[in-house]
JSON list of C-alpha atoms and ligand atoms in Angstrom, two decimals:
[
{"chain": "D", "resi": 1, "resn": "MET", "atom": "CA", "xyz": [0.00, 0.00, 0.00]},
{"chain": "D", "resi": 2, "resn": "ILE", "atom": "CA", "xyz": [2.76, 2.40, 1.08]},
{"chain": "D", "resi": 3, "resn": "LYS", "atom": "CA", "xyz": [6.43, 2.27, 0.29]},
{"chain": "D", "resi": 4, "resn": "LEU", "atom": "CA", "xyz": [9.13, 4.71, 1.34]},
{"chain": "D", "resi": 5, "resn": "ILE", "atom": "CA", "xyz": [12.44, 4.35, -0.44]},
{"chain": "D", "resi": 6, "resn": "ASN", "atom": "CA", "xyz": [15.52, 6.08, 0.99]},
{"chain": "D", "resi": 7, "resn": "ALA", "atom": "CA", "xyz": [13.17, 8.64, 2.43]},
{"chain": "D", "resi": 8, "resn": "LYS", "atom": "CA", "xyz": [14.81, 11.67, 3.97]},
{"chain": "D", "resi": 9, "resn": "LYS", "atom": "CA", "xyz": [13.34, 14.79, 5.48]},
{"chain": "D", "resi": 10, "resn": "SER", "atom": "CA", "xyz": [15.67, 17.56, 6.53]},
{"chain": "D", "resi": 11, "resn": "TYR", "atom": "CA", "xyz": [14.86, 20.80, 8.29]},
{"chain": "D", "resi": 12, "resn": "GLN", "atom": "CA", "xyz": [17.06, 23.83, 7.92]},
{"chain": "D", "resi": 13, "resn": "ASN", "atom": "CA", "xyz": [17.34, 26.16, 10.89]},
{"chain": "D", "resi": 14, "resn": "GLY", "atom": "CA", "xyz": [19.78, 28.89, 9.98]},
{"chain": "D", "resi": 15, "resn": "SER", "atom": "CA", "xyz": [23.02, 27.09, 9.24]},
{"chain": "D", "resi": 16, "resn": "VAL", "atom": "CA", "xyz": [21.96, 23.92, 11.09]},
{"chain": "D", "resi": 17, "resn": "THR", "atom": "CA", "xyz": [20.41, 21.04, 9.14]},
{"chain": "D", "resi": 18, "resn": "THR", "atom": "CA", "xyz": [18.50, 18.35, 11.02]},
{"chain": "D", "resi": 19, "resn": "ASP", "atom": "CA", "xyz": [17.71, 15.08, 9.29]},
{"chain": "D", "resi": 20, "resn": "ALA", "atom": "CA", "xyz": [14.42, 14.32, 11.02]},
{"chain": "D", "resi": 21, "resn": "ILE", "atom": "CA", "xyz": [14.12, 11.08, 9.08]},
{"chain": "D", "resi": 22, "resn": "ASN", "atom": "CA", "xyz": [17.14, 9.71, 7.34]},
{"chain": "D", "resi": 23, "resn": "ASN", "atom": "CA", "xyz": [17.16, 7.25, 4.43]},
{"chain": "D", "resi": 24, "resn": "LEU", "atom": "CA", "xyz": [14.19, 5.28, 5.71]},
{"chain": "D", "resi": 25, "resn": "ASN", "atom": "CA", "xyz": [13.03, 2.22, 3.84]},
{"chain": "D", "resi": 26, "resn": "LEU", "atom": "CA", "xyz": [9.61, 1.14, 4.89]},
{"chain": "D", "resi": 27, "resn": "GLU", "atom": "CA", "xyz": [6.76, -0.88, 3.48]},
{"chain": "D", "resi": 28, "resn": "ILE", "atom": "CA", "xyz": [3.27, -0.76, 4.94]},
{"chain": "D", "resi": 29, "resn": "PHE", "atom": "CA", "xyz": [0.55, -3.18, 3.90]},
{"chain": "D", "resi": 30, "resn": "LYS", "atom": "CA", "xyz": [-3.20, -2.73, 3.81]},
{"chain": "D", "resi": 31, "resn": "ASP", "atom": "CA", "xyz": [-4.97, -3.54, 7.09]},
{"chain": "D", "resi": 32, "resn": "GLU", "atom": "CA", "xyz": [-1.84, -3.34, 9.20]},
{"chain": "D", "resi": 33, "resn": "TYR", "atom": "CA", "xyz": [-1.95, -1.87, 12.69]},
{"chain": "D", "resi": 34, "resn": "ILE", "atom": "CA", "xyz": [1.42, -0.29, 13.35]},
{"chain": "D", "resi": 35, "resn": "ALA", "atom": "CA", "xyz": [2.84, 1.51, 16.37]},
{"chain": "D", "resi": 36, "resn": "ILE", "atom": "CA", "xyz": [5.73, 3.92, 15.91]},
{"chain": "D", "resi": 37, "resn": "MET", "atom": "CA", "xyz": [7.89, 4.41, 18.99]},
{"chain": "D", "resi": 38, "resn": "GLY", "atom": "CA", "xyz": [11.09, 6.24, 19.86]},
{"chain": "D", "resi": 39, "resn": "THR", "atom": "CA", "xyz": [12.43, 8.98, 22.08]},
{"chain": "D", "resi": 40, "resn": "SER", "atom": "CA", "xyz": [11.45, 12.60, 21.71]},
{"chain": "D", "resi": 41, "resn": "GLY", "atom": "CA", "xyz": [12.96, 14.08, 18.56]},
{"chain": "D", "resi": 42, "resn": "SER", "atom": "CA", "xyz": [13.54, 10.69, 16.93]},
{"chain": "D", "resi": 43, "resn": "GLY", "atom": "CA", "xyz": [11.39, 11.63, 13.93]},
{"chain": "D", "resi": 44, "resn": "LYS", "atom": "CA", "xyz": [8.05, 9.96, 14.70]},
{"chain": "D", "resi": 45, "resn": "SER", "atom": "CA", "xyz": [5.83, 12.93, 13.91]},
{"chain": "D", "resi": 46, "resn": "THR", "atom": "CA", "xyz": [7.88, 13.75, 10.85]},
{"chain": "D", "resi": 47, "resn": "LEU", "atom": "CA", "xyz": [7.39, 10.22, 9.54]},
{"chain": "D", "resi": 48, "resn": "LEU", "atom": "CA", "xyz": [3.65, 10.39, 10.21]},
{"chain": "D", "resi": 49, "resn": "ASN", "atom": "CA", "xyz": [3.36, 13.78, 8.51]},
{"chain": "D", "resi": 50, "resn": "VAL", "atom": "CA", "xyz": [5.22, 12.51, 5.47]},
{"chain": "D", "resi": 51, "resn": "LEU", "atom": "CA", "xyz": [2.99, 9.41, 5.27]},
{"chain": "D", "resi": 52, "resn": "GLY", "atom": "CA", "xyz": [-0.09, 11.62, 5.56]},
{"chain": "D", "resi": 53, "resn": "GLY", "atom": "CA", "xyz": [0.97, 14.06, 2.88]},
{"chain": "D", "resi": 54, "resn": "MET", "atom": "CA", "xyz": [1.25, 16.90, 5.40]},
{"chain": "D", "resi": 55, "resn": "ASP", "atom": "CA", "xyz": [4.92, 17.22, 4.62]},
{"chain": "D", "resi": 56, "resn": "VAL", "atom": "CA", "xyz": [7.01, 16.34, 1.56]},
{"chain": "D", "resi": 57, "resn": "LEU", "atom": "CA", "xyz": [10.32, 14.51, 1.43]},
{"chain": "D", "resi": 58, "resn": "SER", "atom": "CA", "xyz": [13.63, 16.28, 0.93]},
{"chain": "D", "resi": 59, "resn": "SER", "atom": "CA", "xyz": [14.85, 13.25, -1.00]},
{"chain": "D", "resi": 60, "resn": "GLY", "atom": "CA", "xyz": [13.86, 9.66, -1.68]},
{"chain": "D", "resi": 61, "resn": "GLN", "atom": "CA", "xyz": [10.55, 8.32, -2.88]},
{"chain": "D", "resi": 62, "resn": "TYR", "atom": "CA", "xyz": [7.02, 7.84, -1.59]},
{"chain": "D", "resi": 63, "resn": "LEU", "atom": "CA", "xyz": [4.99, 5.21, -3.44]},
{"chain": "D", "resi": 64, "resn": "PHE", "atom": "CA", "xyz": [1.28, 4.88, -2.72]},
{"chain": "D", "resi": 65, "resn": "GLU", "atom": "CA", "xyz": [-0.42, 1.84, -4.25]},
{"chain": "D", "resi": 66, "resn": "GLY", "atom": "CA", "xyz": [2.43, 1.62, -6.71]},
{"chain": "D", "resi": 67, "resn": "LYS", "atom": "CA", "xyz": [2.20, 5.26, -7.79]},
{"chain": "D", "resi": 68, "resn": "ASP", "atom": "CA", "xyz": [5.03, 7.64, -7.19]},
{"chain": "D", "resi": 69, "resn": "ILE", "atom": "CA", "xyz": [3.52, 10.51, -5.22]},
{"chain": "D", "resi": 70, "resn": "THR", "atom": "CA", "xyz": [6.80, 11.99, -3.99]},
{"chain": "D", "resi": 71, "resn": "ASN", "atom": "CA", "xyz": [6.35, 15.22, -5.89]},
{"chain": "D", "resi": 72, "resn": "LEU", "atom": "CA", "xyz": [2.62, 15.78, -5.49]},
{"chain": "D", "resi": 73, "resn": "LYS", "atom": "CA", "xyz": [1.91, 19.39, -4.53]},
{"chain": "D", "resi": 74, "resn": "GLY", "atom": "CA", "xyz": [-0.95, 21.77, -3.89]},
{"chain": "D", "resi": 75, "resn": "LYS", "atom": "CA", "xyz": [-4.38, 20.58, -4.92]},
{"chain": "D", "resi": 76, "resn": "LYS", "atom": "CA", "xyz": [-3.23, 17.12, -5.95]},
{"chain": "D", "resi": 77, "resn": "LEU", "atom": "CA", "xyz": [-1.61, 16.54, -2.58]},
{"chain": "D", "resi": 78, "resn": "ASP", "atom": "CA", "xyz": [-4.75, 17.87, -0.84]},
{"chain": "D", "resi": 79, "resn": "LEU", "atom": "CA", "xyz": [-6.82, 15.45, -2.85]},
{"chain": "D", "resi": 80, "resn": "PHE", "atom": "CA", "xyz": [-4.56, 12.52, -1.97]},
{"chain": "D", "resi": 81, "resn": "ARG", "atom": "CA", "xyz": [-4.89, 13.43, 1.69]},
{"chain": "D", "resi": 82, "resn": "LYS", "atom": "CA", "xyz": [-8.64, 13.90, 1.67]},
{"chain": "D", "resi": 83, "resn": "LYS", "atom": "CA", "xyz": [-9.22, 10.63, -0.12]},
{"chain": "D", "resi": 84, "resn": "ASN", "atom": "CA", "xyz": [-6.87, 8.44, 1.82]},
{"chain": "D", "resi": 85, "resn": "ILE", "atom": "CA", "xyz": [-5.95, 9.82, 5.21]},
{"chain": "D", "resi": 86, "resn": "GLY", "atom": "CA", "xyz": [-7.73, 10.47, 8.51]},
{"chain": "D", "resi": 87, "resn": "PHE", "atom": "CA", "xyz": [-5.71, 12.20, 11.23]},
{"chain": "D", "resi": 88, "resn": "VAL", "atom": "CA", "xyz": [-6.09, 11.92, 15.00]},
{"chain": "D", "resi": 89, "resn": "PHE", "atom": "CA", "xyz": [-4.02, 14.15, 17.30]},
{"chain": "D", "resi": 90, "resn": "GLN", "atom": "CA", "xyz": [-3.00, 14.13, 20.96]},
{"chain": "D", "resi": 91, "resn": "ASN", "atom": "CA", "xyz": [-4.92, 17.32, 21.69]},
{"chain": "D", "resi": 92, "resn": "PHE", "atom": "CA", "xyz": [-7.93, 16.13, 19.62]},
{"chain": "D", "resi": 93, "resn": "ALA", "atom": "CA", "xyz": [-7.87, 19.34, 17.50]},
{"chain": "D", "resi": 94, "resn": "LEU", "atom": "CA", "xyz": [-11.64, 19.76, 17.53]},
{"chain": "D", "resi": 95, "resn": "LEU", "atom": "CA", "xyz": [-13.40, 23.07, 17.06]},
{"chain": "D", "resi": 96, "resn": "ASP", "atom": "CA", "xyz": [-14.47, 23.84, 20.64]},
{"chain": "D", "resi": 97, "resn": "GLN", "atom": "CA", "xyz": [-17.51, 25.92, 19.80]},
{"chain": "D", "resi": 98, "resn": "TYR", "atom": "CA", "xyz": [-18.85, 23.39, 17.31]},
{"chain": "D", "resi": 99, "resn": "THR", "atom": "CA", "xyz": [-20.97, 20.43, 18.32]},
{"chain": "D", "resi": 100, "resn": "VAL", "atom": "CA", "xyz": [-19.80, 16.84, 18.09]},
{"chain": "D", "resi": 101, "resn": "TYR", "atom": "CA", "xyz": [-22.01, 16.43, 15.02]},
{"chain": "D", "resi": 102, "resn": "GLU", "atom": "CA", "xyz": [-20.60, 19.54, 13.34]},
{"chain": "D", "resi": 103, "resn": "ASN", "atom": "CA", "xyz": [-17.01, 18.52, 14.00]},
{"chain": "D", "resi": 104, "resn": "VAL", "atom": "CA", "xyz": [-17.55, 15.17, 12.32]},
{"chain": "D", "resi": 105, "resn": "GLU", "atom": "CA", "xyz": [-19.41, 16.93, 9.50]},
{"chain": "D", "resi": 106, "resn": "LEU", "atom": "CA", "xyz": [-16.52, 19.24, 8.55]},
{"chain": "D", "resi": 107, "resn": "PRO", "atom": "CA", "xyz": [-14.50, 16.86, 6.34]},
{"chain": "D", "resi": 108, "resn": "LEU", "atom": "CA", "xyz": [-17.71, 15.75, 4.63]},
{"chain": "D", "resi": 109, "resn": "ILE", "atom": "CA", "xyz": [-18.64, 19.35, 3.80]},
{"chain": "D", "resi": 110, "resn": "SER", "atom": "CA", "xyz": [-15.16, 19.86, 2.42]},
{"chain": "D", "resi": 111, "resn": "GLN", "atom": "CA", "xyz": [-15.75, 16.80, 0.21]},
{"chain": "D", "resi": 112, "resn": "LYS", "atom": "CA", "xyz": [-19.08, 18.26, -0.90]},
{"chain": "D", "resi": 113, "resn": "VAL", "atom": "CA", "xyz": [-21.11, 15.31, 0.36]},
{"chain": "D", "resi": 114, "resn": "SER", "atom": "CA", "xyz": [-24.84, 16.15, 0.29]},
{"chain": "D", "resi": 115, "resn": "VAL", "atom": "CA", "xyz": [-26.70, 17.03, 3.52]},
{"chain": "D", "resi": 116, "resn": "GLY", "atom": "CA", "xyz": [-28.75, 13.83, 3.47]},
{"chain": "D", "resi": 117, "resn": "LYS", "atom": "CA", "xyz": [-25.76, 11.56, 2.95]},
{"chain": "D", "resi": 118, "resn": "ARG", "atom": "CA", "xyz": [-23.81, 13.41, 5.60]},
{"chain": "D", "resi": 119, "resn": "LYS", "atom": "CA", "xyz": [-26.56, 12.85, 8.13]},
{"chain": "D", "resi": 120, "resn": "LYS", "atom": "CA", "xyz": [-26.58, 9.11, 7.55]},
{"chain": "D", "resi": 121, "resn": "ILE", "atom": "CA", "xyz": [-22.79, 8.75, 7.59]},
{"chain": "D", "resi": 122, "resn": "ILE", "atom": "CA", "xyz": [-22.39, 10.85, 10.74]},
{"chain": "D", "resi": 123, "resn": "ASN", "atom": "CA", "xyz": [-25.17, 9.16, 12.67]},
{"chain": "D", "resi": 124, "resn": "ASP", "atom": "CA", "xyz": [-23.80, 5.71, 11.82]},
{"chain": "D", "resi": 125, "resn": "ILE", "atom": "CA", "xyz": [-20.31, 6.64, 12.99]},
{"chain": "D", "resi": 126, "resn": "LEU", "atom": "CA", "xyz": [-21.52, 8.30, 16.19]},
{"chain": "D", "resi": 127, "resn": "VAL", "atom": "CA", "xyz": [-23.48, 5.15, 17.07]},
{"chain": "D", "resi": 128, "resn": "LYS", "atom": "CA", "xyz": [-20.44, 3.00, 16.35]},
{"chain": "D", "resi": 129, "resn": "LEU", "atom": "CA", "xyz": [-18.23, 5.10, 18.60]},
{"chain": "D", "resi": 130, "resn": "GLN", "atom": "CA", "xyz": [-20.94, 5.34, 21.26]},
{"chain": "D", "resi": 131, "resn": "ILE", "atom": "CA", "xyz": [-21.23, 9.10, 21.31]},
{"chain": "D", "resi": 132, "resn": "GLU", "atom": "CA", "xyz": [-24.56, 9.52, 19.53]},
{"chain": "D", "resi": 133, "resn": "ASP", "atom": "CA", "xyz": [-26.16, 10.93, 22.69]},
{"chain": "D", "resi": 134, "resn": "LEU", "atom": "CA", "xyz": [-23.53, 13.69, 22.72]},
{"chain": "D", "resi": 135, "resn": "LYS", "atom": "CA", "xyz": [-24.03, 14.84, 19.16]},
{"chain": "D", "resi": 136, "resn": "ASN", "atom": "CA", "xyz": [-25.55, 18.21, 20.03]},
{"chain": "D", "resi": 137, "resn": "LYS", "atom": "CA", "xyz": [-23.03, 19.04, 22.74]},
{"chain": "D", "resi": 138, "resn": "ARG", "atom": "CA", "xyz": [-20.21, 21.42, 21.97]},
{"chain": "D", "resi": 139, "resn": "ALA", "atom": "CA", "xyz": [-16.75, 19.86, 21.89]},
{"chain": "D", "resi": 140, "resn": "LYS", "atom": "CA", "xyz": [-15.66, 21.94, 24.88]},
{"chain": "D", "resi": 141, "resn": "GLU", "atom": "CA", "xyz": [-18.50, 20.51, 26.98]},
{"chain": "D", "resi": 142, "resn": "ILE", "atom": "CA", "xyz": [-17.45, 16.85, 26.82]},
{"chain": "D", "resi": 143, "resn": "SER", "atom": "CA", "xyz": [-14.67, 14.82, 28.49]},
{"chain": "D", "resi": 144, "resn": "GLY", "atom": "CA", "xyz": [-11.24, 14.14, 27.02]},
{"chain": "D", "resi": 145, "resn": "GLY", "atom": "CA", "xyz": [-12.12, 10.54, 26.14]},
{"chain": "D", "resi": 146, "resn": "GLN", "atom": "CA", "xyz": [-15.34, 11.68, 24.49]},
{"chain": "D", "resi": 147, "resn": "GLN", "atom": "CA", "xyz": [-13.44, 14.36, 22.57]},
{"chain": "D", "resi": 148, "resn": "GLN", "atom": "CA", "xyz": [-11.01, 11.76, 21.30]},
{"chain": "D", "resi": 149, "resn": "ARG", "atom": "CA", "xyz": [-13.91, 9.54, 20.20]},
{"chain": "D", "resi": 150, "resn": "CYS", "atom": "CA", "xyz": [-15.26, 12.53, 18.33]},
{"chain": "D", "resi": 151, "resn": "ALA", "atom": "CA", "xyz": [-11.86, 13.14, 16.71]},
{"chain": "D", "resi": 152, "resn": "ILE", "atom": "CA", "xyz": [-11.67, 9.47, 15.65]},
{"chain": "D", "resi": 153, "resn": "ALA", "atom": "CA", "xyz": [-15.19, 9.76, 14.23]},
{"chain": "D", "resi": 154, "resn": "ARG", "atom": "CA", "xyz": [-14.09, 12.80, 12.24]},
{"chain": "D", "resi": 155, "resn": "ALA", "atom": "CA", "xyz": [-11.02, 10.96, 10.94]},
{"chain": "D", "resi": 156, "resn": "MET", "atom": "CA", "xyz": [-13.26, 8.09, 9.80]},
{"chain": "D", "resi": 157, "resn": "ALA", "atom": "CA", "xyz": [-16.07, 10.17, 8.32]},
{"chain": "D", "resi": 158, "resn": "THR", "atom": "CA", "xyz": [-14.74, 10.38, 4.79]},
{"chain": "D", "resi": 159, "resn": "GLY", "atom": "CA", "xyz": [-14.13, 6.65, 4.60]},
{"chain": "D", "resi": 160, "resn": "ALA", "atom": "CA", "xyz": [-10.37, 7.14, 4.22]},
{"chain": "D", "resi": 161, "resn": "PRO", "atom": "CA", "xyz": [-8.62, 3.74, 4.38]},
{"chain": "D", "resi": 162, "resn": "ILE", "atom": "CA", "xyz": [-5.71, 4.95, 6.54]},
{"chain": "D", "resi": 163, "resn": "ILE", "atom": "CA", "xyz": [-5.93, 6.42, 10.03]},
{"chain": "D", "resi": 164, "resn": "LEU", "atom": "CA", "xyz": [-2.81, 8.17, 11.29]},
{"chain": "D", "resi": 165, "resn": "ALA", "atom": "CA", "xyz": [-2.66, 9.01, 14.97]},
{"chain": "D", "resi": 166, "resn": "ASP", "atom": "CA", "xyz": [0.02, 11.05, 16.76]},
{"chain": "D", "resi": 167, "resn": "GLU", "atom": "CA", "xyz": [0.01, 10.23, 20.49]},
{"chain": "D", "resi": 168, "resn": "PRO", "atom": "CA", "xyz": [-3.79, 9.84, 20.53]},
{"chain": "D", "resi": 169, "resn": "THR", "atom": "CA", "xyz": [-3.81, 8.83, 24.21]},
{"chain": "D", "resi": 170, "resn": "GLY", "atom": "CA", "xyz": [-1.06, 11.22, 25.28]},
{"chain": "D", "resi": 171, "resn": "SER", "atom": "CA", "xyz": [-3.39, 13.46, 27.24]},
{"chain": "D", "resi": 172, "resn": "LEU", "atom": "CA", "xyz": [-5.75, 10.80, 28.60]},
{"chain": "D", "resi": 173, "resn": "ASP", "atom": "CA", "xyz": [-5.75, 8.96, 31.93]},
{"chain": "D", "resi": 174, "resn": "SER", "atom": "CA", "xyz": [-5.06, 5.22, 31.94]},
{"chain": "D", "resi": 175, "resn": "LYS", "atom": "CA", "xyz": [-8.70, 4.10, 32.09]},
{"chain": "D", "resi": 176, "resn": "THR", "atom": "CA", "xyz": [-9.71, 6.37, 29.23]},
{"chain": "D", "resi": 177, "resn": "THR", "atom": "CA", "xyz": [-6.61, 5.30, 27.31]},
{"chain": "D", "resi": 178, "resn": "LYS", "atom": "CA", "xyz": [-7.84, 1.68, 27.44]},
{"chain": "D", "resi": 179, "resn": "GLU", "atom": "CA", "xyz": [-11.26, 2.73, 26.18]},
{"chain": "D", "resi": 180, "resn": "ILE", "atom": "CA", "xyz": [-9.76, 4.67, 23.28]},
{"chain": "D", "resi": 181, "resn": "MET", "atom": "CA", "xyz": [-7.48, 1.75, 22.44]},
{"chain": "D", "resi": 182, "resn": "ASP", "atom": "CA", "xyz": [-10.58, -0.46, 22.29]},
{"chain": "D", "resi": 183, "resn": "VAL", "atom": "CA", "xyz": [-12.02, 2.05, 19.82]},
{"chain": "D", "resi": 184, "resn": "PHE", "atom": "CA", "xyz": [-8.88, 1.77, 17.68]},
{"chain": "D", "resi": 185, "resn": "ASP", "atom": "CA", "xyz": [-9.11, -2.05, 17.83]},
{"chain": "D", "resi": 186, "resn": "GLN", "atom": "CA", "xyz": [-12.66, -1.80, 16.56]},
{"chain": "D", "resi": 187, "resn": "VAL", "atom": "CA", "xyz": [-11.67, 0.66, 13.81]},
{"chain": "D", "resi": 188, "resn": "HIS", "atom": "CA", "xyz": [-8.89, -1.72, 12.78]},
{"chain": "D", "resi": 189, "resn": "LYS", "atom": "CA", "xyz": [-11.30, -4.69, 12.66]},
{"chain": "D", "resi": 190, "resn": "GLU", "atom": "CA", "xyz": [-13.50, -2.68, 10.35]},
{"chain": "D", "resi": 191, "resn": "GLY", "atom": "CA", "xyz": [-10.69, -2.75, 7.85]},
{"chain": "D", "resi": 192, "resn": "LYS", "atom": "CA", "xyz": [-8.74, 0.44, 8.39]},
{"chain": "D", "resi": 193, "resn": "THR", "atom": "CA", "xyz": [-4.97, 0.59, 8.26]},
{"chain": "D", "resi": 194, "resn": "ILE", "atom": "CA", "xyz": [-3.76, 2.24, 11.46]},
{"chain": "D", "resi": 195, "resn": "ILE", "atom": "CA", "xyz": [-0.41, 3.89, 12.03]},
{"chain": "D", "resi": 196, "resn": "MET", "atom": "CA", "xyz": [-0.04, 5.27, 15.53]},
{"chain": "D", "resi": 197, "resn": "VAL", "atom": "CA", "xyz": [2.75, 7.14, 17.26]},
{"chain": "D", "resi": 198, "resn": "THR", "atom": "CA", "xyz": [2.92, 6.39, 20.98]},
{"chain": "D", "resi": 199, "resn": "HIS", "atom": "CA", "xyz": [5.27, 6.59, 23.96]},
{"chain": "D", "resi": 200, "resn": "ASP", "atom": "CA", "xyz": [3.22, 4.02, 25.83]},
{"chain": "D", "resi": 201, "resn": "GLU", "atom": "CA", "xyz": [4.40, 0.38, 25.63]},
{"chain": "D", "resi": 202, "resn": "GLU", "atom": "CA", "xyz": [0.95, -0.83, 26.75]},
{"chain": "D", "resi": 203, "resn": "VAL", "atom": "CA", "xyz": [-0.64, 1.09, 23.89]},
{"chain": "D", "resi": 204, "resn": "ALA", "atom": "CA", "xyz": [1.94, -0.21, 21.40]},
{"chain": "D", "resi": 205, "resn": "LYS", "atom": "CA", "xyz": [1.17, -3.81, 22.44]},
{"chain": "D", "resi": 206, "resn": "ARG", "atom": "CA", "xyz": [-2.21, -3.49, 20.78]},
{"chain": "D", "resi": 207, "resn": "ALA", "atom": "CA", "xyz": [-0.52, -3.09, 17.41]},
{"chain": "D", "resi": 208, "resn": "GLN", "atom": "CA", "xyz": [0.63, -5.99, 15.26]},
{"chain": "D", "resi": 209, "resn": "ARG", "atom": "CA", "xyz": [3.88, -4.36, 14.39]},
{"chain": "D", "resi": 210, "resn": "ILE", "atom": "CA", "xyz": [6.13, -1.96, 16.27]},
{"chain": "D", "resi": 211, "resn": "ILE", "atom": "CA", "xyz": [8.59, 0.29, 14.44]},
{"chain": "D", "resi": 212, "resn": "ARG", "atom": "CA", "xyz": [11.21, 1.94, 16.62]},
{"chain": "D", "resi": 213, "resn": "LEU", "atom": "CA", "xyz": [13.00, 5.08, 15.49]},
{"chain": "D", "resi": 214, "resn": "GLU", "atom": "CA", "xyz": [16.20, 6.61, 16.76]},
{"chain": "D", "resi": 215, "resn": "ASP", "atom": "CA", "xyz": [17.68, 9.77, 15.25]},
{"chain": "D", "resi": 216, "resn": "GLY", "atom": "CA", "xyz": [15.49, 9.39, 12.19]},
{"chain": "D", "resi": 217, "resn": "ILE", "atom": "CA", "xyz": [16.53, 5.80, 11.54]},
{"chain": "D", "resi": 218, "resn": "ILE", "atom": "CA", "xyz": [14.54, 2.59, 12.01]},
{"chain": "D", "resi": 219, "resn": "VAL", "atom": "CA", "xyz": [16.32, 0.58, 14.70]},
{"chain": "D", "resi": 220, "resn": "SER", "atom": "CA", "xyz": [13.79, -2.22, 14.92]},
{"chain": "D", "resi": 221, "resn": "ASP", "atom": "CA", "xyz": [10.72, -3.34, 13.02]},
{"chain": "Z", "resi": 1, "resn": "ATP", "atom": "N1", "xyz": [9.38, 22.23, 11.41]},
{"chain": "Z", "resi": 1, "resn": "ATP", "atom": "C1", "xyz": [10.57, 21.89, 11.89]},
{"chain": "Z", "resi": 1, "resn": "ATP", "atom": "N2", "xyz": [11.63, 22.71, 11.73]},
{"chain": "Z", "resi": 1, "resn": "ATP", "atom": "C2", "xyz": [12.85, 22.38, 12.18]},
{"chain": "Z", "resi": 1, "resn": "ATP", "atom": "N3", "xyz": [13.14, 21.22, 12.80]},
{"chain": "Z", "resi": 1, "resn": "ATP", "atom": "C3", "xyz": [12.13, 20.36, 12.99]},
{"chain": "Z", "resi": 1, "resn": "ATP", "atom": "C4", "xyz": [10.80, 20.64, 12.55]},
{"chain": "Z", "resi": 1, "resn": "ATP", "atom": "N4", "xyz": [10.00, 19.59, 12.87]},
{"chain": "Z", "resi": 1, "resn": "ATP", "atom": "C5", "xyz": [10.81, 18.70, 13.49]},
{"chain": "Z", "resi": 1, "resn": "ATP", "atom": "N5", "xyz": [12.08, 19.16, 13.56]},
{"chain": "Z", "resi": 1, "resn": "ATP", "atom": "C6", "xyz": [13.23, 18.43, 14.14]},
{"chain": "Z", "resi": 1, "resn": "ATP", "atom": "O1", "xyz": [13.26, 17.12, 13.59]},
{"chain": "Z", "resi": 1, "resn": "ATP", "atom": "C7", "xyz": [13.52, 16.15, 14.57]},
{"chain": "Z", "resi": 1, "resn": "ATP", "atom": "C8", "xyz": [12.41, 15.13, 14.65]},
{"chain": "Z", "resi": 1, "resn": "ATP", "atom": "O2", "xyz": [11.23, 15.78, 15.11]},
{"chain": "Z", "resi": 1, "resn": "ATP", "atom": "P1", "xyz": [9.84, 15.03, 15.31]},
{"chain": "Z", "resi": 1, "resn": "ATP", "atom": "O3", "xyz": [8.85, 16.07, 15.66]},
{"chain": "Z", "resi": 1, "resn": "ATP", "atom": "O4", "xyz": [9.57, 14.20, 14.13]},
{"chain": "Z", "resi": 1, "resn": "ATP", "atom": "O5", "xyz": [10.17, 14.12, 16.57]},
{"chain": "Z", "resi": 1, "resn": "ATP", "atom": "P2", "xyz": [9.20, 13.18, 17.43]},
{"chain": "Z", "resi": 1, "resn": "ATP", "atom": "O6", "xyz": [9.83, 11.84, 17.45]},
{"chain": "Z", "resi": 1, "resn": "ATP", "atom": "O7", "xyz": [7.82, 13.29, 16.96]},
{"chain": "Z", "resi": 1, "resn": "ATP", "atom": "O8", "xyz": [9.35, 13.82, 18.89]},
{"chain": "Z", "resi": 1, "resn": "ATP", "atom": "P3", "xyz": [8.24, 13.94, 20.07]},
{"chain": "Z", "resi": 1, "resn": "ATP", "atom": "O9", "xyz": [8.17, 12.60, 20.72]},
{"chain": "Z", "resi": 1, "resn": "ATP", "atom": "O10", "xyz": [8.84, 14.98, 20.99]},
{"chain": "Z", "resi": 1, "resn": "ATP", "atom": "O11", "xyz": [6.96, 14.39, 19.48]},
{"chain": "Z", "resi": 1, "resn": "ATP", "atom": "C9", "xyz": [13.77, 16.92, 15.86]},
{"chain": "Z", "resi": 1, "resn": "ATP", "atom": "O12", "xyz": [15.15, 17.11, 16.01]},
{"chain": "Z", "resi": 1, "resn": "ATP", "atom": "C10", "xyz": [13.07, 18.23, 15.63]},
{"chain": "Z", "resi": 1, "resn": "ATP", "atom": "O13", "xyz": [13.66, 19.25, 16.36]},
{"chain": "Z", "resi": 2, "resn": "MG", "atom": "MG1", "xyz": [6.05, 14.08, 17.80]}
]
C-alpha cells in the first residue's frame, strides 16, 4: 500500500540542518496496525506527517499503491490526503464551539457530500463510537475521552482507508486510554490501516507491528 524508499526529510534552521528522518526504507501493507515508537525528537511525527501528505520529502521516494507521489503538490496533494488519510491528534484538535455532530461533519462538507448523505454517515459513525447521545453538545463541553472519540469519528467520516494518529492517548488517563485503544481495535477490525505514534508500551502492544526510530533511523521493526 505504502512504500518509502531512501526517504529523507531535513529541516534547515539557519546554518543547522536536522535530518528528522534519514534514508528510511519502509513498506506498509493494507490492514496493518502499526505503532511507531522512539524517544522525543527521533522523527516519529515527521514520519507520520510525510505518510499523511502533510509534509514532503527532501529526497527519496514515496509510493502509494504503486504510484510515485513523492512530488505531489498543492491541490493534488490535498486530494490525496482527503481521499486516503484520517488524522487523530493528541490534543484532539476539535473546534471547541462546534458540536460533536458539526465537528464530524466538517471533512464531509469539504468533500461536498450532500446534507442527506452526511446525516446518515455521521449518525452511523456516532453510534459506532458510542457518542450519539452527545451529538448536540459542543466539543468543549465533553470529556477528554469523548473528545477523542469525536476526533476518531471525524477521521473516519470520509471513509479514508488509513488512520494516522500522533500520540492519541497522550493526554488521557489510563482508564480512558484503554477505552480509546478499544475504539482503535474496533476501527482496525473494520478494515482500516492504522499507524499510531505512541510513547506508551501498553498502547503499542495493541498493534501488530512496532517500528522503533532513533535519530530518524529505524532501529527495529
Ligand atoms: N518544522 C521543523 N523545523 C525544524 N526542525 C524540525 C521541525 N520539525 C521537526 N524538527 C526536528 O526534527 C527532529 C524530529 O522531530 P519530530 O517532531 O519528528 O520528533 P518526534 O519523534 O515526533 O518527537 P516527540 O516525541 O517529541 O513528538 C527533531 O530534532 C526536531 O527538532
Ligand atoms: Mg512528535
